[in-house]
Coordinates of C-alpha atoms in Angstrom, one line a residue:
M7 CA -167.6 -95.3 9.6
L8 CA -165.1 -95.8 7.1
E9 CA -162.0 -96.4 9.5
D10 CA -162.1 -100.0 9.0
L11 CA -162.7 -100.1 6.1
G12 CA -160.2 -100.7 2.8
I13 CA -160.5 -101.1 -1.4
V14 CA -159.3 -102.9 -3.4
V15 CA -159.8 -102.2 -7.4
I16 CA -158.4 -104.5 -10.0
G17 CA -157.7 -103.6 -13.5
R18 CA -155.9 -104.8 -16.3
N19 CA -155.3 -101.6 -19.4
E20 CA -158.2 -99.7 -17.7
G21 CA -157.1 -96.6 -18.6
E22 CA -159.4 -93.6 -18.2
R23 CA -162.1 -95.7 -16.8
L24 CA -159.5 -96.6 -14.1
K25 CA -158.6 -92.9 -13.1
R26 CA -162.5 -92.4 -13.1
S27 CA -163.1 -95.3 -11.0
I28 CA -160.6 -94.5 -8.2
A29 CA -161.2 -90.7 -8.5
S30 CA -164.8 -91.9 -7.5
F31 CA -163.3 -93.7 -3.8
P32 CA -164.2 -91.4 -0.8
E33 CA -161.3 -89.6 0.8
G34 CA -158.3 -91.2 3.5
V35 CA -160.4 -94.7 2.4
P36 CA -156.5 -96.8 2.0
V37 CA -156.7 -98.3 -1.9
V38 CA -154.8 -101.2 -3.3
Y39 CA -154.3 -101.4 -6.9
V40 CA -154.1 -104.7 -8.7
D41 CA -152.4 -104.6 -12.0
S42 CA -152.6 -107.8 -13.9
G43 CA -150.2 -107.4 -17.1
S44 CA -151.0 -103.6 -18.7
T45 CA -149.4 -101.5 -21.3
D46 CA -151.2 -98.3 -21.0
G47 CA -148.9 -97.4 -18.0
S48 CA -152.0 -97.7 -15.1
P49 CA -149.4 -98.8 -12.1
E50 CA -147.1 -95.6 -13.0
W51 CA -150.3 -93.8 -12.8
V52 CA -151.3 -94.7 -9.7
R53 CA -148.4 -94.6 -7.9
E54 CA -148.0 -91.2 -9.3
Q55 CA -151.2 -90.3 -7.2
G56 CA -149.4 -91.9 -4.4
G57 CA -151.9 -95.1 -4.3
S58 CA -150.2 -98.9 -3.5
V59 CA -149.7 -100.7 -6.2
V60 CA -149.3 -104.5 -6.7
E61 CA -148.0 -106.1 -10.0
L62 CA -148.7 -109.6 -10.4
D63 CA -146.2 -111.8 -11.2
T64 CA -146.2 -112.6 -15.3
S65 CA -145.0 -116.5 -14.1
K66 CA -148.3 -117.2 -12.9
P67 CA -151.9 -117.2 -15.2
F68 CA -153.7 -114.0 -14.1
S69 CA -157.0 -114.1 -12.8
A70 CA -159.8 -111.7 -10.8
A71 CA -159.5 -113.6 -8.2
R72 CA -156.0 -114.1 -8.0
A73 CA -155.8 -110.4 -8.2
R74 CA -158.1 -109.5 -5.0
N75 CA -156.2 -112.3 -3.0
E76 CA -153.4 -110.4 -3.3
G77 CA -154.7 -107.2 -2.8
T78 CA -156.1 -108.1 0.2
D79 CA -153.0 -109.7 1.6
R80 CA -151.2 -105.4 0.9
L81 CA -153.8 -104.1 1.9
L82 CA -153.7 -106.2 5.6
A83 CA -149.8 -105.5 5.7
E84 CA -150.1 -101.9 5.1
H85 CA -153.4 -101.6 7.3
P86 CA -153.9 -104.4 9.7
G87 CA -156.8 -102.9 11.6
T88 CA -158.9 -103.6 8.2
H89 CA -162.4 -105.1 8.6
F90 CA -164.4 -105.1 4.9
I91 CA -162.7 -104.6 1.9
Q92 CA -164.8 -102.6 -0.9
F93 CA -163.7 -104.5 -3.7
V94 CA -164.2 -103.1 -6.9
D95 CA -163.4 -103.5 -11.0
G96 CA -161.3 -101.0 -12.7
D97 CA -163.7 -100.6 -15.1
C98 CA -166.8 -99.2 -12.6
E99 CA -167.4 -96.1 -10.7
L100 CA -168.6 -96.2 -6.9
M101 CA -171.9 -94.6 -6.4
D102 CA -172.4 -91.6 -3.8
G103 CA -173.7 -93.0 -0.6
W104 CA -173.1 -96.6 -1.4
I105 CA -170.6 -97.7 0.9
E106 CA -172.1 -96.0 3.8
A107 CA -174.8 -98.3 3.3
G108 CA -173.5 -101.2 3.1
L109 CA -171.3 -100.4 6.1
V110 CA -174.7 -99.9 8.3
R111 CA -176.0 -103.4 6.7
L112 CA -173.2 -105.2 7.5
K113 CA -172.9 -103.6 11.1
E114 CA -176.1 -104.2 12.2
D115 CA -176.0 -108.3 10.8
E116 CA -173.8 -110.1 11.7
T117 CA -174.6 -113.1 9.5
L118 CA -174.4 -111.6 6.4
A119 CA -170.7 -112.4 5.0
V120 CA -171.0 -109.5 1.8
V121 CA -172.8 -107.0 0.6
A122 CA -173.8 -105.5 -3.3
G123 CA -175.9 -102.6 -4.3
Q124 CA -177.5 -102.2 -7.8
R125 CA -174.7 -102.3 -10.6
L126 CA -175.3 -99.3 -13.6
E127 CA -174.2 -99.1 -17.0
R128 CA -172.3 -96.0 -17.7
F129 CA -173.2 -96.0 -21.5
P130 CA -176.3 -98.1 -21.6
D131 CA -177.3 -96.9 -24.9
A132 CA -173.6 -96.5 -26.5
S133 CA -174.2 -100.2 -28.3
W134 CA -176.9 -102.8 -28.0
Y135 CA -174.0 -105.0 -25.9
N136 CA -174.2 -102.1 -23.3
A137 CA -177.5 -102.1 -23.5
L138 CA -178.0 -106.0 -22.7
C139 CA -175.1 -105.7 -19.9
H140 CA -177.5 -103.0 -18.8
I141 CA -180.9 -105.4 -18.1
E142 CA -178.0 -108.0 -17.0
W143 CA -177.5 -105.8 -13.7
N144 CA -181.0 -105.3 -12.6
T145 CA -181.2 -108.0 -10.1
P146 CA -183.2 -108.5 -7.7
V147 CA -183.0 -107.2 -4.3
G148 CA -182.8 -109.1 -1.3
E149 CA -181.1 -112.0 -0.1
A150 CA -179.2 -113.7 -2.7
A151 CA -177.3 -116.5 -3.7
A152 CA -173.8 -114.6 -5.0
V153 CA -172.6 -111.1 -6.2
G154 CA -170.9 -110.1 -8.7
G155 CA -167.1 -108.4 -8.2
D156 CA -168.5 -105.4 -6.9
A157 CA -169.9 -106.0 -3.5
I158 CA -168.1 -105.2 0.7
Y159 CA -166.2 -108.5 2.2
R160 CA -166.8 -108.8 5.9
L161 CA -163.1 -109.9 6.0
E162 CA -163.7 -112.5 9.0
A163 CA -165.7 -114.1 6.8
F164 CA -163.3 -113.8 3.7
R165 CA -160.4 -115.3 5.4
K166 CA -162.1 -118.4 7.5
V167 CA -163.2 -119.9 3.7
G168 CA -159.8 -118.5 2.2
G169 CA -161.1 -116.0 0.0
F170 CA -161.3 -116.5 -3.4
D171 CA -159.9 -119.7 -5.3
P172 CA -157.2 -118.1 -7.6
M173 CA -158.0 -120.8 -10.4
M174 CA -161.6 -119.5 -11.2
M175 CA -160.3 -117.7 -13.9
A176 CA -164.1 -116.7 -14.3
G177 CA -167.2 -117.3 -11.9
E178 CA -165.0 -116.4 -8.8
E179 CA -167.4 -114.7 -7.2
P180 CA -170.6 -117.1 -7.5
E181 CA -167.9 -119.9 -6.1
L182 CA -166.5 -117.8 -3.1
C183 CA -170.7 -116.7 -2.3
L184 CA -171.3 -120.6 -2.7
R185 CA -168.6 -121.2 0.1
L186 CA -169.6 -118.5 2.3
R187 CA -173.7 -120.0 2.7
R188 CA -172.5 -123.4 3.7
E189 CA -170.1 -121.7 6.2
G190 CA -173.7 -120.5 7.2
Y191 CA -173.2 -117.2 6.2
R192 CA -175.6 -114.7 4.3
V193 CA -175.4 -113.4 1.1
E194 CA -177.9 -109.7 0.3
R195 CA -177.9 -106.8 -2.6
L196 CA -179.4 -103.9 -1.0
D197 CA -181.7 -101.3 -3.0
H198 CA -179.0 -98.8 -3.4
P199 CA -177.2 -97.4 -6.0
M200 CA -173.4 -98.9 -5.7
T201 CA -171.7 -99.0 -9.3
L202 CA -171.5 -97.4 -12.3
H203 CA -170.1 -99.9 -15.0
D204 CA -168.1 -98.9 -18.1
A205 CA -169.0 -101.5 -20.6
A206 CA -167.0 -100.5 -23.8
I207 CA -168.4 -103.8 -25.4
H208 CA -169.4 -102.4 -29.0
T209 CA -168.4 -105.4 -31.4
F210 CA -170.5 -108.9 -31.5
D211 CA -166.8 -110.3 -31.2
A212 CA -166.4 -108.9 -28.1
W213 CA -170.0 -109.9 -26.9
W214 CA -169.1 -113.1 -28.2
K215 CA -166.0 -114.0 -26.4
R216 CA -168.1 -112.3 -23.5
A217 CA -170.7 -115.0 -23.9
V218 CA -168.1 -118.0 -23.8
R219 CA -166.5 -116.8 -20.7
S220 CA -169.9 -117.6 -19.3
G221 CA -169.9 -120.7 -20.5
Y222 CA -165.7 -121.2 -19.5
A223 CA -167.4 -119.9 -15.6
Y224 CA -170.5 -122.4 -15.4
T225 CA -167.7 -125.6 -16.4
L226 CA -165.0 -124.7 -13.9
G227 CA -167.5 -124.5 -11.4
A228 CA -169.2 -127.7 -12.5
L229 CA -165.5 -129.1 -12.3
K230 CA -165.3 -128.2 -8.8
H231 CA -168.4 -128.7 -6.8
G232 CA -170.8 -130.5 -9.5
R233 CA -171.1 -133.5 -6.8
Q234 CA -173.3 -131.0 -5.1
G235 CA -175.1 -130.0 -8.2
Y236 CA -173.5 -126.8 -8.9
N237 CA -173.7 -125.0 -12.1
V238 CA -174.6 -128.4 -13.4
R239 CA -178.0 -127.0 -15.7
E240 CA -176.8 -124.2 -16.4
V241 CA -173.8 -126.5 -18.3
I242 CA -176.5 -128.8 -19.4
R243 CA -178.6 -126.9 -20.5
S244 CA -176.1 -124.9 -22.7
L245 CA -174.8 -127.9 -24.3
L246 CA -178.3 -129.2 -24.8
W247 CA -179.7 -126.1 -27.5
G248 CA -176.2 -125.0 -28.1
A249 CA -175.2 -128.2 -29.8
G250 CA -177.0 -131.2 -28.7
L251 CA -180.4 -130.4 -30.8
P252 CA -178.5 -128.9 -33.9
V253 CA -176.2 -132.0 -34.4
L254 CA -179.1 -134.1 -33.4
A255 CA -181.5 -132.4 -36.4
V256 CA -178.9 -132.4 -38.7
V257 CA -178.1 -136.5 -37.7
L258 CA -181.8 -136.8 -38.1
L259 CA -182.4 -135.1 -41.4
I260 CA -179.6 -136.4 -43.1
G261 CA -180.9 -140.1 -42.0
G262 CA -184.3 -139.3 -43.5
L263 CA -185.9 -138.6 -40.6
W264 CA -186.8 -135.1 -42.4
W265 CA -189.8 -134.3 -40.1
L266 CA -188.7 -135.9 -36.9
G267 CA -185.9 -133.2 -37.8
L268 CA -187.9 -130.8 -38.3
A269 CA -189.4 -131.0 -35.0
V270 CA -186.2 -131.0 -33.2
L271 CA -185.0 -127.4 -35.2
A272 CA -189.0 -126.4 -34.5
L273 CA -188.3 -126.4 -31.1
Y274 CA -185.7 -123.0 -31.4
P275 CA -189.2 -121.3 -32.4
L276 CA -190.9 -122.2 -29.7
K277 CA -188.3 -121.5 -26.9
W278 CA -188.1 -117.6 -28.9
I279 CA -191.6 -117.3 -28.0
R280 CA -191.6 -118.6 -24.5
M281 CA -188.4 -116.1 -23.8
R282 CA -189.9 -113.1 -25.3
R283 CA -192.6 -113.1 -23.0
A284 CA -190.4 -113.8 -19.9
V285 CA -188.3 -111.1 -20.8
A286 CA -191.4 -108.8 -21.9
Y287 CA -190.3 -106.6 -18.8
R288 CA -187.1 -106.3 -18.6
T289 CA -187.0 -103.8 -22.4
D290 CA -188.9 -102.6 -24.9
K291 CA -186.9 -106.0 -27.0
P292 CA -187.7 -108.4 -25.8
G293 CA -188.0 -110.4 -29.4
K294 CA -183.9 -109.3 -30.1
Y295 CA -183.1 -109.5 -26.2
A296 CA -184.5 -113.4 -26.2
Y297 CA -182.5 -113.8 -29.6
Y298 CA -179.5 -113.3 -27.7
L299 CA -180.3 -115.2 -24.8
M300 CA -180.2 -118.0 -27.5
L301 CA -177.2 -117.2 -29.7
T302 CA -175.3 -116.9 -25.4
N303 CA -175.5 -120.5 -25.7
V304 CA -174.0 -121.3 -28.7
A305 CA -171.1 -119.3 -27.5
E306 CA -171.5 -121.0 -23.5
V307 CA -170.6 -124.4 -25.7
R308 CA -167.1 -122.7 -26.6
G309 CA -166.6 -121.8 -23.4
I310 CA -167.2 -125.1 -21.7
I311 CA -164.7 -127.3 -24.2
R312 CA -162.3 -124.7 -24.0
A313 CA -162.8 -125.3 -19.9
L314 CA -162.7 -128.9 -20.5
I315 CA -159.4 -128.8 -23.0
E316 CA -157.7 -127.0 -20.3
T317 CA -158.4 -128.8 -17.1
V318 CA -157.1 -132.1 -19.6
K319 CA -154.1 -130.3 -20.0
Q320 CA -153.8 -129.4 -16.5
E321 CA -153.6 -125.0 -17.1
R322 CA -155.9 -122.5 -16.4
S323 CA -156.1 -118.9 -19.2
I324 CA -157.6 -115.4 -18.7
L325 CA -160.5 -114.3 -21.4
E326 CA -160.3 -111.1 -22.3
Y327 CA -163.0 -109.6 -24.1
K328 CA -162.7 -105.7 -23.7
S329 CA -160.1 -103.4 -25.6
A330 CA -158.1 -101.6 -23.8
S331 CA -159.2 -97.6 -23.1

């Protein structure tokens, strides 16, 4: 079953996380590791294990999309018989039985371009921020609009749409899935454990940077596909709740319309109450979770601004939030 499968794993300063990741791969399956400027010796370690390594040219902007594309090129050059590719982030470990389950589903339905399973957080109790990731990974099974960084792709479909957009510095997976669906392919999430993810987010600053990255990703997607409505709602929501309403409230208060300004500010506790009820089934701390979801909008505004500035300057840059292992 695994003879036409290859694995592309990407990373940057993942250290021990990368070692755990590669150790989880099935024996005999071709593996290509793509490194984005690590300083922790990861490329050297993989080579010592006999692995194939691609070190990205530092003269071009790093991105997970670019790394996966170049990893795919290397994999096909070394193993031209590959028909399916399991992409794995270097901070994730494959779960037993996942690849077999994913391949069975892909081979029984040729309309599927990509399948993913359930991503689980390795250390959900290590910090509140890890717990937030664990909640985030708990996504519905069945037909989906998109999947994340860990998934098995049908190579024919992947190449037909041109692979990942290397200039999507974040949000590259949903954008690729959008193009696949437009070509008539389907995306599906299976009810099967897929990967253990090591978020390693232990500080508010790291969580904040990750939230900024979300706004950045939404904006890049909207700039590319906004005419078709892609990510437009997400960008507007972030701007409204993260900046627009607070600025409006301040202007009204300064202008003496304090009653109207307070009415605008009152929308926030009302929203918190509504969100708390909506997420109560997902966590035993719904109030805290709702608060962080609302705070995410503020961080996303920073990401939106950054994406717009970079677009004007015709440049892109990677947003990192995780420290080296």
